C-alpha cells in the first residue's frame, strides 16, 4: 500500500509522456482541427455581413435565360457595367481556361475589356488530386490585374478546408494569395506589394496580419452559411435593374 501513490504518479507521468509524443508526431492534429472547427460554430457573437460586399449569382433563372455555358458576350457586358458603376474591386470566379465556342473575336473583345478593368481578380485553381494547376486563357492571364487563388487544401475535419499560400514545388517558392485577400487589398486601395508572407503571418499592409498554421496554410474562417451576404441575380445586373447600388462595392 505504501507504494500506491508512487505507482499512480508514475502511471500519470507515463500517460502524459505518451500524449506529448503523440501530439508532437502530428497524430493528434485531427483533434486540434476539430476543436478549432467547432469553435467557429460556437462563437458567442453572430457576425454581420460587411455592407460593401455583394455577390452576383448565376441562378437557375440565369441559366434558363442565357444557357450554360453562358455566351461570353454577357460577361463582357457585365464587366463593362460594373466598371461604369464605379465598383472598387471585382472577383470574377469563372475560369475561362478554354477558347470560346462562338468565335475568336469574342475572346479578343473579352481580353480587351479585362485589360480595361483595373480592379479585377480572376481565378487560379490548383487540383491537388491531379497535381495540376488551371488558370484563364494565357491572354486573359496576361491582361488581368491579378490572379487570385481559389483552390482549397482539404482539411482533416468535415466541412473544414484551408487555402495553401505557398507553392513549394517551384524554385524559388511562389506565393499564392487567395482571391478574397487580393480583393480586400484592392478594396483598401493597396498596391500588390502590400501583401507579404513573413514570420508565419500573411500581412495586408498596415491593416491586419493573418496567422498561418504550422504548414503555412491559411485556415478559412467562414462568416456564415450560404445566403449570408446579399446576392443579386446576374440577369438583374445585365438588365440594369440591380436592387443594390454597386458604387464603391466589392463584388464577387
Coordinates of N, CA and C in Angstrom, one line a residue:
X1 N 0.8 -1.2 0.0 CA 0.0 0.0 0.0 C 0.9 1.3 0.0
X2 N 2.1 1.1 0.6 CA 2.9 2.3 0.7 C 3.4 2.8 -0.7
X3 N 3.4 1.9 -1.7 CA 3.9 2.3 -3.0 C 2.8 2.8 -3.9
X4 N 1.5 2.8 -3.4 CA 0.4 3.2 -4.3 C 0.5 4.6 -4.8
X5 N 0.8 5.6 -4.0 CA 0.9 7.0 -4.6 C 2.0 7.1 -5.6
X6 N 3.1 6.4 -5.4 CA 4.2 6.5 -6.3 C 3.8 5.8 -7.6
X7 N 3.0 4.7 -7.6 CA 2.6 4.0 -8.8 C 1.6 4.8 -9.6
X8 N 0.7 5.5 -8.9 CA -0.3 6.3 -9.6 C 0.4 7.5 -10.2
X9 N 1.4 8.1 -9.5 CA 2.1 9.3 -10.1 C 2.9 8.8 -11.3
X10 N 3.5 7.7 -11.2 CA 4.4 7.2 -12.3 C 3.5 6.9 -13.5
X11 N 2.3 6.3 -13.3 CA 1.4 6.0 -14.4 C 0.9 7.2 -15.1
X12 N 0.6 8.2 -14.2 CA 0.2 9.5 -14.8 C 1.3 10.2 -15.6
X13 N 2.5 10.1 -15.1 CA 3.6 10.7 -15.8 C 3.8 10.0 -17.2
X14 N 3.8 8.7 -17.2 CA 3.9 7.9 -18.4 C 2.8 8.2 -19.4
X15 N 1.6 8.4 -18.9 CA 0.5 8.7 -19.8 C 0.7 10.1 -20.4
X16 N 1.1 11.0 -19.6 CA 1.4 12.4 -20.1 C 2.4 12.3 -21.2
X17 N 3.5 11.6 -20.9 CA 4.6 11.5 -21.9 C 4.1 10.9 -23.2
X18 N 3.2 9.9 -23.1 CA 2.7 9.2 -24.3 C 1.9 10.2 -25.1
X19 N 1.0 11.0 -24.4 CA 0.2 12.0 -25.1 C 1.1 13.1 -25.8
X20 N 2.2 13.5 -25.1 CA 3.1 14.5 -25.7 C 3.7 14.0 -26.9
X21 N 4.1 12.7 -26.9 CA 4.8 12.1 -28.0 C 3.8 12.0 -29.2
X22 N 2.6 11.6 -28.9 CA 1.6 11.5 -30.0 C 1.3 12.9 -30.6
X23 N 1.2 13.9 -29.7 CA 0.9 15.3 -30.2 C 2.1 15.8 -31.1
X24 N 3.3 15.5 -30.6 CA 4.5 16.0 -31.4 C 4.6 15.3 -32.7
X25 N 4.1 14.0 -32.8 CA 4.2 13.3 -34.0 C 3.2 13.7 -35.0
X26 N 2.2 14.6 -34.6 CA 1.2 15.1 -35.5 C -0.1 14.2 -35.6
X27 N -0.1 13.1 -34.8 CA -1.2 12.2 -34.9 C -2.5 12.8 -34.1
X28 N -2.3 13.9 -33.4 CA -3.5 14.5 -32.8 C -3.9 15.8 -33.5
X29 N -3.4 16.0 -34.7 CA -3.8 17.2 -35.4 C -5.3 17.2 -35.7
X30 N -5.8 16.0 -35.9 CA -7.2 15.9 -36.2 C -8.1 16.5 -35.0
X31 N -7.6 16.2 -33.8 CA -8.3 16.7 -32.6 C -8.2 18.2 -32.5
X32 N -7.0 18.8 -32.8 CA -6.8 20.2 -32.7 C -7.7 20.9 -33.8
X33 N -7.7 20.3 -35.0 CA -8.5 20.8 -36.1 C -10.0 20.8 -35.7
X34 N -10.4 19.7 -35.1 CA -11.9 19.5 -34.8 C -12.3 20.6 -33.8
X35 N -11.4 20.8 -32.8 CA -11.8 21.8 -31.7 C -11.9 23.2 -32.4
X36 N -10.9 23.5 -33.3 CA -11.0 24.8 -33.9 C -12.2 24.9 -34.8
X37 N -12.6 23.9 -35.5 CA -13.7 23.9 -36.3 C -15.0 24.1 -35.5
X38 N -15.1 23.4 -34.4 CA -16.3 23.6 -33.5 C -16.4 25.0 -32.9
X39 N -15.2 25.6 -32.6 CA -15.2 26.9 -32.0 C -15.7 27.9 -33.0
X40 N -15.5 27.7 -34.3 CA -16.1 28.6 -35.3 C -17.6 28.6 -35.2
X41 N -18.2 27.4 -34.9 CA -19.6 27.3 -34.8 C -20.2 27.8 -33.5
X42 N -19.4 27.8 -32.5 CA -19.8 28.1 -31.1 C -19.5 29.5 -30.7
X43 N -19.0 30.3 -31.6 CA -18.6 31.7 -31.3 C -19.8 32.5 -30.7
X44 N -19.6 33.3 -29.7 CA -20.7 33.9 -28.9 C -21.4 34.9 -29.7
X45 N -20.8 35.6 -30.6 CA -21.5 36.7 -31.4 C -21.7 36.3 -32.8
X46 N -22.8 36.7 -33.4 CA -23.1 36.4 -34.8 C -22.6 37.6 -35.7
X47 N -21.6 37.3 -36.6 CA -21.1 38.4 -37.4 C -22.2 39.0 -38.3
X48 N -22.1 40.2 -38.7 CA -23.0 40.8 -39.7 C -22.2 41.0 -41.0
X49 N -22.8 40.8 -42.1 CA -22.1 41.0 -43.4 C -21.7 42.4 -43.6
X50 N -20.5 42.6 -44.2 CA -20.0 43.9 -44.5 C -20.9 44.6 -45.5
X51 N -21.2 45.8 -45.3 CA -22.2 46.5 -46.2 C -21.7 46.7 -47.6
X52 N -20.4 46.6 -47.8 CA -19.9 46.8 -49.2 C -19.6 45.5 -49.9
X53 N -19.9 44.4 -49.4 CA -19.6 43.1 -50.1 C -20.9 42.6 -50.7
X54 N -20.9 42.4 -52.0 CA -22.1 42.0 -52.8 C -21.8 40.8 -53.7
X55 N -22.6 39.8 -53.7 CA -22.4 38.7 -54.6 C -23.4 38.8 -55.8
X56 N -22.9 38.5 -57.0 CA -23.7 38.4 -58.2 C -23.8 36.9 -58.5
X57 N -25.0 36.4 -58.4 CA -25.2 34.9 -58.6 C -25.7 34.5 -59.9
X58 N -25.1 33.4 -60.4 CA -25.6 32.7 -61.6 C -26.7 31.7 -61.1
X59 N -27.9 32.1 -61.2 CA -29.0 31.3 -60.6 C -29.6 30.4 -61.7
X60 N -30.6 29.6 -61.2 CA -31.3 28.7 -62.2 C -32.0 29.5 -63.2
X61 N -32.5 30.7 -62.8 CA -33.2 31.6 -63.8 C -32.2 32.1 -64.8
X62 N -31.0 32.4 -64.3 CA -29.9 32.9 -65.2 C -29.6 31.9 -66.3
X63 N -29.4 30.6 -65.9 CA -29.1 29.5 -66.8 C -30.3 29.3 -67.8
X64 N -31.5 29.3 -67.2 CA -32.7 29.1 -68.1 C -32.8 30.2 -69.1
X65 N -32.4 31.4 -68.8 CA -32.5 32.6 -69.7 C -31.3 32.6 -70.7
X66 N -30.1 32.4 -70.3 CA -28.9 32.6 -71.1 C -28.3 31.3 -71.6
X67 N -28.6 30.1 -70.9 CA -28.0 28.9 -71.3 C -26.7 28.7 -70.5
X68 N -26.1 27.5 -70.6 CA -24.8 27.1 -70.0 C -24.0 26.2 -70.8
X69 N -22.8 26.4 -71.1 CA -22.0 27.6 -70.7 C -22.6 28.9 -71.3
X70 N -22.6 29.9 -70.5 CA -23.2 31.2 -70.9 C -22.4 31.8 -71.9
X71 N -23.0 32.3 -73.0 CA -22.2 33.0 -74.0 C -21.4 34.2 -73.4
X72 N -20.1 34.3 -73.9 CA -19.2 35.2 -73.2 C -19.5 36.7 -73.4
X73 N -20.3 37.0 -74.4 CA -20.6 38.4 -74.6 C -21.4 39.0 -73.4
X74 N -22.1 38.1 -72.6 CA -22.7 38.5 -71.4 C -21.7 38.9 -70.3
X75 N -20.6 38.2 -70.2 CA -19.6 38.5 -69.3 C -18.9 39.9 -69.7
X76 N -18.8 40.1 -71.0 CA -18.3 41.4 -71.4 C -19.2 42.5 -71.0
X77 N -20.5 42.3 -71.2 CA -21.5 43.3 -70.8 C -21.4 43.6 -69.3
X78 N -21.3 42.5 -68.5 CA -21.3 42.6 -67.1 C -20.0 43.4 -66.6
X79 N -18.9 43.1 -67.1 CA -17.7 43.8 -66.7 C -17.7 45.2 -67.0
X80 N -18.3 45.6 -68.2 CA -18.4 47.0 -68.6 C -19.4 47.7 -67.6
X81 N -20.5 47.0 -67.3 CA -21.4 47.7 -66.4 C -20.9 47.9 -65.0
X82 N -20.1 46.9 -64.5 CA -19.5 47.0 -63.2 C -18.5 48.1 -63.2
X83 N -17.7 48.2 -64.2 CA -16.7 49.3 -64.3 C -17.4 50.7 -64.3
X84 N -18.5 50.8 -65.1 CA -19.2 52.1 -65.2 C -19.9 52.4 -63.8
X85 N -20.3 51.3 -63.1 CA -20.9 51.5 -61.8 C -20.0 52.1 -60.7
X86 N -18.7 52.0 -61.0 CA -17.7 52.5 -60.0 C -17.4 51.6 -58.9
X87 N -17.4 50.2 -59.1 CA -17.1 49.3 -58.1 C -15.6 49.4 -57.7
X88 N -15.3 49.1 -56.5 CA -13.9 49.1 -56.1 C -13.1 47.9 -56.4
X89 N -13.7 46.7 -56.4 CA -13.0 45.5 -56.7 C -14.0 44.5 -57.2
X90 N -13.5 43.7 -58.2 CA -14.4 42.6 -58.8 C -13.7 41.3 -58.8
X91 N -14.3 40.3 -58.2 CA -13.8 38.9 -58.2 C -14.6 38.1 -59.2
X92 N -14.0 37.8 -60.3 CA -14.6 37.1 -61.4 C -14.3 35.6 -61.3
X93 N -15.1 34.8 -60.5 CA -14.7 33.5 -60.2 C -15.2 32.5 -61.2
X94 N -14.9 32.7 -62.5 CA -15.2 31.8 -63.6 C -13.9 31.6 -64.4
X95 N -13.5 30.4 -64.6 CA -12.1 30.1 -65.0 C -11.8 30.6 -66.4
X96 N -12.7 30.3 -67.4 CA -12.5 30.6 -68.8 C -11.1 30.2 -69.3
X97 N -10.8 28.9 -69.1 CA -9.5 28.4 -69.5 C -9.4 27.9 -70.9
X98 N -10.5 27.8 -71.6 CA -10.5 27.3 -73.0 C -11.1 28.3 -73.9
X99 N -10.8 28.3 -75.2 CA -11.3 29.3 -76.1 C -12.8 29.3 -76.2
X100 N -13.4 30.4 -76.6 CA -14.8 30.5 -76.8 C -15.3 29.5 -77.9
X101 N -16.5 29.0 -77.7 CA -17.1 28.1 -78.7 C -17.8 29.0 -79.8
X102 N -17.9 30.3 -79.6 CA -18.5 31.1 -80.5 C -17.6 31.6 -81.6
X103 N -16.6 32.4 -81.2 CA -15.7 32.9 -82.2 C -14.5 33.5 -81.6
X104 N -13.3 33.5 -82.2 CA -12.1 34.2 -81.6 C -12.4 35.7 -81.4
X105 N -13.2 36.3 -82.1 CA -13.5 37.7 -81.9 C -14.1 38.0 -80.5
X106 N -14.9 37.1 -80.0 CA -15.5 37.3 -78.7 C -14.3 37.3 -77.6
X107 N -13.4 36.3 -77.8 CA -12.3 36.3 -76.8 C -11.4 37.5 -76.9
X108 N -11.2 38.0 -78.1 CA -10.4 39.2 -78.2 C -11.1 40.4 -77.5
X109 N -12.4 40.5 -77.7 CA -13.1 41.6 -77.0 C -13.1 41.4 -75.5
X110 N -13.2 40.2 -75.1 CA -13.1 39.9 -73.6 C -11.7 40.3 -73.1
X111 N -10.7 39.9 -73.8 CA -9.3 40.3 -73.3 C -9.2 41.8 -73.2
X112 N -9.8 42.5 -74.2 CA -9.7 44.0 -74.2 C -10.4 44.5 -72.9
X113 N -11.6 44.0 -72.7 CA -12.4 44.5 -71.5 C -11.7 44.2 -70.2
X114 N -11.2 43.0 -70.1 CA -10.4 42.6 -68.9 C -9.2 43.5 -68.7
X115 N -8.5 43.9 -69.7 CA -7.4 44.8 -69.6 C -7.8 46.2 -69.2
X116 N -9.1 46.6 -69.5 CA -9.6 47.9 -69.2 C -10.1 48.0 -67.7
X117 N -10.4 46.8 -67.1 CA -11.0 46.7 -65.8 C -9.8 46.6 -64.8
X118 N -9.4 47.7 -64.3 CA -8.1 47.6 -63.5 C -8.3 47.0 -62.1
X119 N -9.5 46.9 -61.6 CA -9.8 46.4 -60.3 C -10.4 45.0 -60.4
X120 N -9.8 44.1 -61.2 CA -10.4 42.8 -61.5 C -9.4 41.7 -61.0
X121 N -10.0 40.7 -60.4 CA -9.2 39.5 -60.0 C -9.9 38.3 -60.6
X122 N -9.1 37.5 -61.4 CA -9.6 36.3 -62.0 C -9.0 35.1 -61.3
X123 N -9.6 33.9 -61.4 CA -9.2 32.8 -60.6 C -8.0 32.0 -61.0
X124 N -7.3 31.5 -60.1 CA -6.2 30.5 -60.3 C -6.6 29.3 -59.4
X125 N -6.6 28.1 -60.0 CA -7.0 26.9 -59.3 C -6.0 25.8 -59.4
X126 N -5.7 25.2 -58.3 CA -4.8 24.0 -58.2 C -5.6 22.8 -57.8
X127 N -5.5 21.7 -58.6 CA -6.2 20.5 -58.3 C -5.2 19.6 -57.6
X128 N -5.4 19.3 -56.3 CA -4.5 18.5 -55.5 C -4.5 17.1 -55.9
X129 N -5.7 16.6 -56.4 CA -5.8 15.2 -56.8 C -5.0 14.9 -58.1
X130 N -5.0 15.9 -59.0 CA -4.3 15.7 -60.3 C -2.9 16.3 -60.3
X131 N -2.6 17.1 -59.2 CA -1.3 17.8 -59.1 C -1.1 18.6 -60.4
X132 N -2.2 19.4 -60.6 CA -2.2 20.3 -61.9 C -2.9 21.6 -61.6
X133 N -2.3 22.6 -62.2 CA -2.9 24.0 -62.0 C -3.7 24.4 -63.2
X134 N -4.7 25.2 -62.9 CA -5.6 25.8 -64.0 C -5.7 27.3 -63.9
X135 N -5.7 28.0 -65.0 CA -5.8 29.4 -65.0 C -6.5 29.9 -66.2
X136 N -6.9 31.1 -66.3 CA -7.6 31.6 -67.5 C -6.7 31.5 -68.7
X137 N -7.3 31.7 -69.9 CA -6.6 31.7 -71.2 C -5.3 32.6 -71.0
X138 N -4.2 32.2 -71.6 CA -3.0 33.0 -71.5 C -3.1 34.5 -71.7
X139 N -3.9 34.9 -72.7 CA -4.0 36.3 -73.0 C -4.8 37.0 -71.9
X140 N -5.8 36.3 -71.3 CA -6.6 36.8 -70.2 C -5.7 37.0 -68.9
X141 N -4.9 35.9 -68.7 CA -3.9 36.0 -67.5 C -2.9 37.1 -67.6
X142 N -2.5 37.4 -68.9 CA -1.6 38.5 -69.1 C -2.2 39.9 -68.9
X143 N -3.5 40.0 -69.2 CA -4.1 41.3 -69.2 C -4.8 41.6 -67.8
X144 N -5.2 40.6 -67.1 CA -6.0 40.9 -65.9 C -5.0 41.5 -64.8
X145 N -5.6 42.3 -63.9 CA -4.8 43.0 -62.9 C -4.0 42.0 -62.1
X146 N -4.7 40.9 -61.6 CA -4.1 39.9 -60.8 C -4.9 38.6 -60.8
X147 N -4.3 37.5 -60.5 CA -5.0 36.2 -60.3 C -5.1 36.0 -58.8
X148 N -6.2 35.4 -58.4 CA -6.4 35.0 -57.0 C -6.6 33.5 -56.9
X149 N -6.0 33.0 -55.9 CA -6.0 31.5 -55.6 C -7.4 31.2 -55.1
X150 N -8.1 30.3 -55.7 CA -9.4 29.8 -55.3 C -9.4 28.3 -54.9
X151 N -8.2 27.7 -55.0 CA -8.1 26.3 -54.7 C -8.1 26.1 -53.2
X152 N -8.7 24.9 -52.8 CA -8.8 24.6 -51.4 C -8.0 23.4 -51.0
X153 N -7.2 23.4 -50.0 CA -6.5 22.3 -49.5 C -7.4 21.5 -48.5
X154 N -7.7 20.3 -48.8 CA -8.7 19.5 -47.9 C -8.2 19.5 -46.5
X155 N -9.1 19.8 -45.6 CA -8.8 19.7 -44.1 C -9.1 18.3 -43.6
X156 N -8.8 18.1 -42.4 CA -9.0 16.8 -41.8 C -10.3 16.6 -41.1
X157 N -11.1 17.7 -41.1 CA -12.4 17.6 -40.4 C -13.5 18.0 -41.4
X158 N -14.6 17.3 -41.3 CA -15.7 17.6 -42.3 C -16.0 19.0 -42.3
X159 N -16.2 19.5 -43.6 CA -16.5 20.9 -43.8 C -15.4 21.9 -43.4
X160 N -14.2 21.4 -43.3 CA -13.1 22.2 -42.9 C -12.1 22.2 -44.0
X161 N -11.8 23.4 -44.6 CA -10.8 23.5 -45.7 C -9.9 24.6 -45.4
X162 N -8.8 24.5 -46.1 CA -7.7 25.5 -45.9 C -7.2 26.0 -47.2
X163 N -6.6 27.1 -47.3 CA -6.0 27.6 -48.5 C -4.5 27.6 -48.4
X164 N -3.8 27.0 -49.4 CA -2.4 27.0 -49.4 C -1.8 28.3 -50.0
X165 N -0.9 28.9 -49.3 CA -0.4 30.2 -49.7 C 1.0 30.1 -50.5
X166 N 1.7 29.0 -50.4 CA 3.0 28.9 -51.0 C 3.1 27.7 -51.8
X167 N 3.5 27.8 -53.1 CA 3.8 26.7 -54.0 C 5.3 26.3 -53.8
X168 N 5.5 25.3 -53.1 CA 6.9 24.9 -52.8 C 7.4 23.9 -53.9
X169 N 6.6 23.6 -54.9 CA 7.1 22.7 -56.0 C 8.0 23.5 -57.0
X170 N 8.0 24.8 -56.9 CA 8.9 25.6 -57.8 C 10.0 26.2 -57.0
X171 N 11.1 26.6 -57.7 CA 12.2 27.3 -57.0 C 12.5 28.6 -57.7
X172 N 12.4 29.7 -57.1 CA 12.1 29.9 -55.6 C 10.6 29.6 -55.4
X173 N 10.2 29.3 -54.2 CA 8.7 29.2 -53.9 C 7.9 30.4 -54.3
X174 N 6.7 30.1 -54.8 CA 5.8 31.1 -55.3 C 4.6 31.3 -54.4
X175 N 4.3 32.6 -54.1 CA 3.2 32.9 -53.3 C 1.9 32.8 -54.1
X176 N 0.9 32.2 -53.4 CA -0.5 32.1 -54.0 C -1.4 32.8 -53.1
X177 N -1.7 34.1 -53.3 CA -2.6 34.8 -52.5 C -4.0 34.5 -52.8
X178 N -4.9 34.2 -51.9 CA -6.3 33.9 -52.1 C -7.0 35.1 -52.8
X179 N -8.0 34.7 -53.6 CA -8.8 35.8 -54.3 C -9.4 36.7 -53.3
X180 N -9.9 36.2 -52.2 CA -10.5 37.1 -51.2 C -9.5 38.1 -50.6
X181 N -8.3 37.7 -50.4 CA -7.2 38.6 -49.9 C -6.9 39.6 -50.9
X182 N -6.8 39.2 -52.2 CA -6.5 40.2 -53.3 C -7.6 41.2 -53.4
X183 N -8.8 40.7 -53.3 CA -10.0 41.7 -53.4 C -9.9 42.6 -52.2
X184 N -9.6 42.2 -51.0 CA -9.5 43.1 -49.9 C -8.5 44.1 -50.1
X185 N -7.3 43.7 -50.6 CA -6.2 44.6 -50.9 C -6.7 45.7 -51.9
X186 N -7.4 45.3 -53.0 CA -7.9 46.3 -53.9 C -8.9 47.2 -53.3
X187 N -9.8 46.6 -52.5 CA -10.9 47.4 -51.9 C -10.2 48.5 -51.0
X188 N -9.2 48.1 -50.3 CA -8.5 49.1 -49.4 C -7.6 50.0 -50.1
X189 N -7.4 49.9 -51.5 CA -6.6 50.8 -52.2 C -5.1 50.5 -52.1
X190 N -4.7 49.3 -51.8 CA -3.3 48.9 -51.5 C -2.7 48.4 -52.8
X191 N -1.4 48.6 -53.0 CA -0.6 48.0 -54.1 C -0.4 46.6 -53.9
X192 N 0.0 45.8 -55.0 CA 0.3 44.4 -54.8 C 1.3 44.1 -53.8
X193 N 2.3 44.9 -53.7 CA 3.4 44.6 -52.8 C 3.0 44.8 -51.3
X194 N 1.8 45.2 -51.0 CA 1.3 45.3 -49.6 C 1.1 44.0 -49.0
X195 N 0.9 42.9 -49.9 CA 0.7 41.6 -49.3 C 2.1 40.9 -49.1
X196 N 2.3 40.5 -47.9 CA 3.6 39.9 -47.5 C 3.4 38.6 -46.7
X197 N 4.3 37.6 -46.9 CA 4.3 36.5 -46.1 C 5.6 36.6 -45.2
X198 N 5.4 36.8 -43.9 CA 6.6 37.0 -43.1 C 6.2 36.5 -41.7
X199 N 7.2 35.8 -41.1 CA 7.1 35.4 -39.7 C 5.8 34.6 -39.4
X200 N 5.5 33.7 -40.3 CA 4.3 32.9 -40.1 C 3.0 33.6 -40.2
X201 N 3.0 34.8 -40.9 CA 1.8 35.6 -41.0 C 1.6 36.1 -42.4
X202 N 0.4 36.3 -42.8 CA 0.1 37.0 -44.0 C -0.3 38.4 -43.7
X203 N 0.5 39.4 -44.1 CA 0.3 40.8 -43.8 C -0.3 41.5 -44.9
X204 N -1.4 42.2 -44.6 CA -2.1 43.0 -45.5 C -1.9 44.5 -45.2
X205 N -0.7 45.0 -45.8 CA -0.3 46.4 -45.5 C -0.2 46.6 -44.0
X206 N -0.7 47.7 -43.5 CA -0.7 48.0 -42.1 C -2.1 47.8 -41.5
X207 N -3.0 47.1 -42.3 CA -4.3 46.9 -41.8 C -4.5 45.7 -40.9
X208 N -3.9 44.6 -41.3 CA -4.1 43.4 -40.5 C -3.0 42.4 -40.8
X209 N -2.8 41.4 -39.9 CA -1.9 40.3 -40.1 C -2.7 39.0 -39.8
X210 N -2.7 38.1 -40.7 CA -3.5 36.8 -40.5 C -2.5 35.7 -40.2
X211 N -2.6 35.0 -39.1 CA -1.7 34.0 -38.7 C -1.9 32.7 -39.6
X212 N -0.8 32.1 -40.0 CA -0.8 30.8 -40.7 C -0.6 29.7 -39.8
X213 N -1.0 28.5 -40.2 CA -0.7 27.3 -39.3 C 0.7 26.9 -39.5
X214 N 1.1 25.8 -38.9 CA 2.5 25.3 -38.9 C 2.9 24.8 -40.3
X215 N 1.9 24.6 -41.2 CA 2.2 24.1 -42.5 C 2.1 25.3 -43.6
X216 N 1.9 26.5 -43.1 CA 1.8 27.6 -44.0 C 0.5 27.7 -44.6
X217 N -0.5 27.1 -44.0 CA -1.9 27.2 -44.6 C -2.7 28.2 -43.9
X218 N -3.6 28.9 -44.7 CA -4.5 29.9 -44.1 C -5.8 29.2 -43.8
X219 N -6.2 29.1 -42.6 CA -7.4 28.5 -42.2 C -8.6 29.4 -42.5
X220 N -9.6 29.0 -43.2 CA -10.6 29.9 -43.6 C -11.7 30.0 -42.5
X221 N -11.9 31.2 -42.1 CA -12.9 31.5 -41.0 C -14.2 31.9 -41.8
X222 N -15.1 30.9 -41.9 CA -16.4 31.2 -42.6 C -17.3 32.1 -41.7
X223 N -17.8 33.2 -42.3 CA -18.6 34.1 -41.5 C -20.0 33.7 -41.3
X224 N -20.5 32.9 -42.3 CA -21.9 32.4 -42.1 C -22.2 31.4 -43.2
X225 N -23.4 30.9 -43.2 CA -23.9 29.9 -44.2 C -24.2 30.6 -45.5
X226 N -24.5 29.8 -46.5 CA -24.9 30.3 -47.8 C -26.1 31.3 -47.6
X227 N -26.0 32.4 -48.3 CA -27.0 33.5 -48.2 C -26.7 34.5 -47.2
X228 N -25.5 34.4 -46.6 CA -25.0 35.4 -45.5 C -24.8 36.7 -46.1
X229 N -24.2 36.8 -47.3 CA -24.0 38.1 -48.0 C -25.2 38.4 -49.0
X230 N -25.5 39.6 -49.2 CA -26.6 39.9 -50.1 C -26.2 39.5 -51.5
X231 N -27.1 39.0 -52.3 CA -26.9 38.5 -53.6 C -27.8 39.0 -54.6
X232 N -27.3 39.4 -55.8 CA -28.1 39.9 -56.9 C -28.0 38.9 -58.0
X233 N -29.1 38.6 -58.7 CA -29.1 37.7 -59.8 C -28.4 38.4 -61.0
X234 N -27.5 37.7 -61.7 CA -26.8 38.3 -62.8 C -27.7 38.9 -63.8
X235 N -28.8 38.3 -64.1 CA -29.7 38.9 -65.1 C -30.2 40.2 -64.7
X236 N -30.4 40.5 -63.4 CA -30.8 41.8 -62.9 C -29.7 42.8 -63.2
X237 N -28.5 42.5 -63.0 CA -27.4 43.4 -63.3 C -27.3 43.7 -64.8
X238 N -27.4 42.7 -65.6 CA -27.3 42.8 -67.0 C -28.4 43.7 -67.6
X239 N -29.6 43.6 -66.9 CA -30.7 44.4 -67.4 C -30.8 45.8 -66.8
X240 N -29.8 46.1 -66.0 CA -29.8 47.4 -65.3 C -30.7 47.6 -64.2
X241 N -31.2 46.5 -63.6 CA -32.2 46.5 -62.5 C -31.6 46.0 -61.2
X242 N -30.4 46.3 -60.9 CA -29.8 45.8 -59.7 C -30.5 46.5 -58.5
X243 N -31.0 45.8 -57.5 CA -31.7 46.4 -56.4 C -30.7 47.1 -55.4
X244 N -29.4 46.9 -55.6 CA -28.4 47.4 -54.7 C -27.4 48.3 -55.5
X245 N -27.2 49.5 -55.1 CA -26.2 50.4 -55.8 C -24.8 49.7 -55.6
X246 N -24.1 49.7 -56.7 CA -22.8 49.0 -56.8 C -21.6 49.9 -56.6
X247 N -21.8 51.2 -56.6 CA -20.7 52.1 -56.5 C -19.9 51.8 -55.2
X248 N -18.6 51.7 -55.3 CA -17.6 51.5 -54.2 C -17.8 50.1 -53.5
X249 N -18.5 49.2 -54.2 CA -18.7 47.9 -53.6 C -17.5 46.9 -54.0
X250 N -17.4 45.9 -53.2 CA -16.5 44.7 -53.5 C -17.5 43.7 -54.0
X251 N -17.4 43.3 -55.3 CA -18.3 42.5 -56.0 C -17.7 41.1 -56.3
X252 N -18.4 40.1 -56.0 CA -17.9 38.7 -56.4 C -19.0 38.2 -57.4

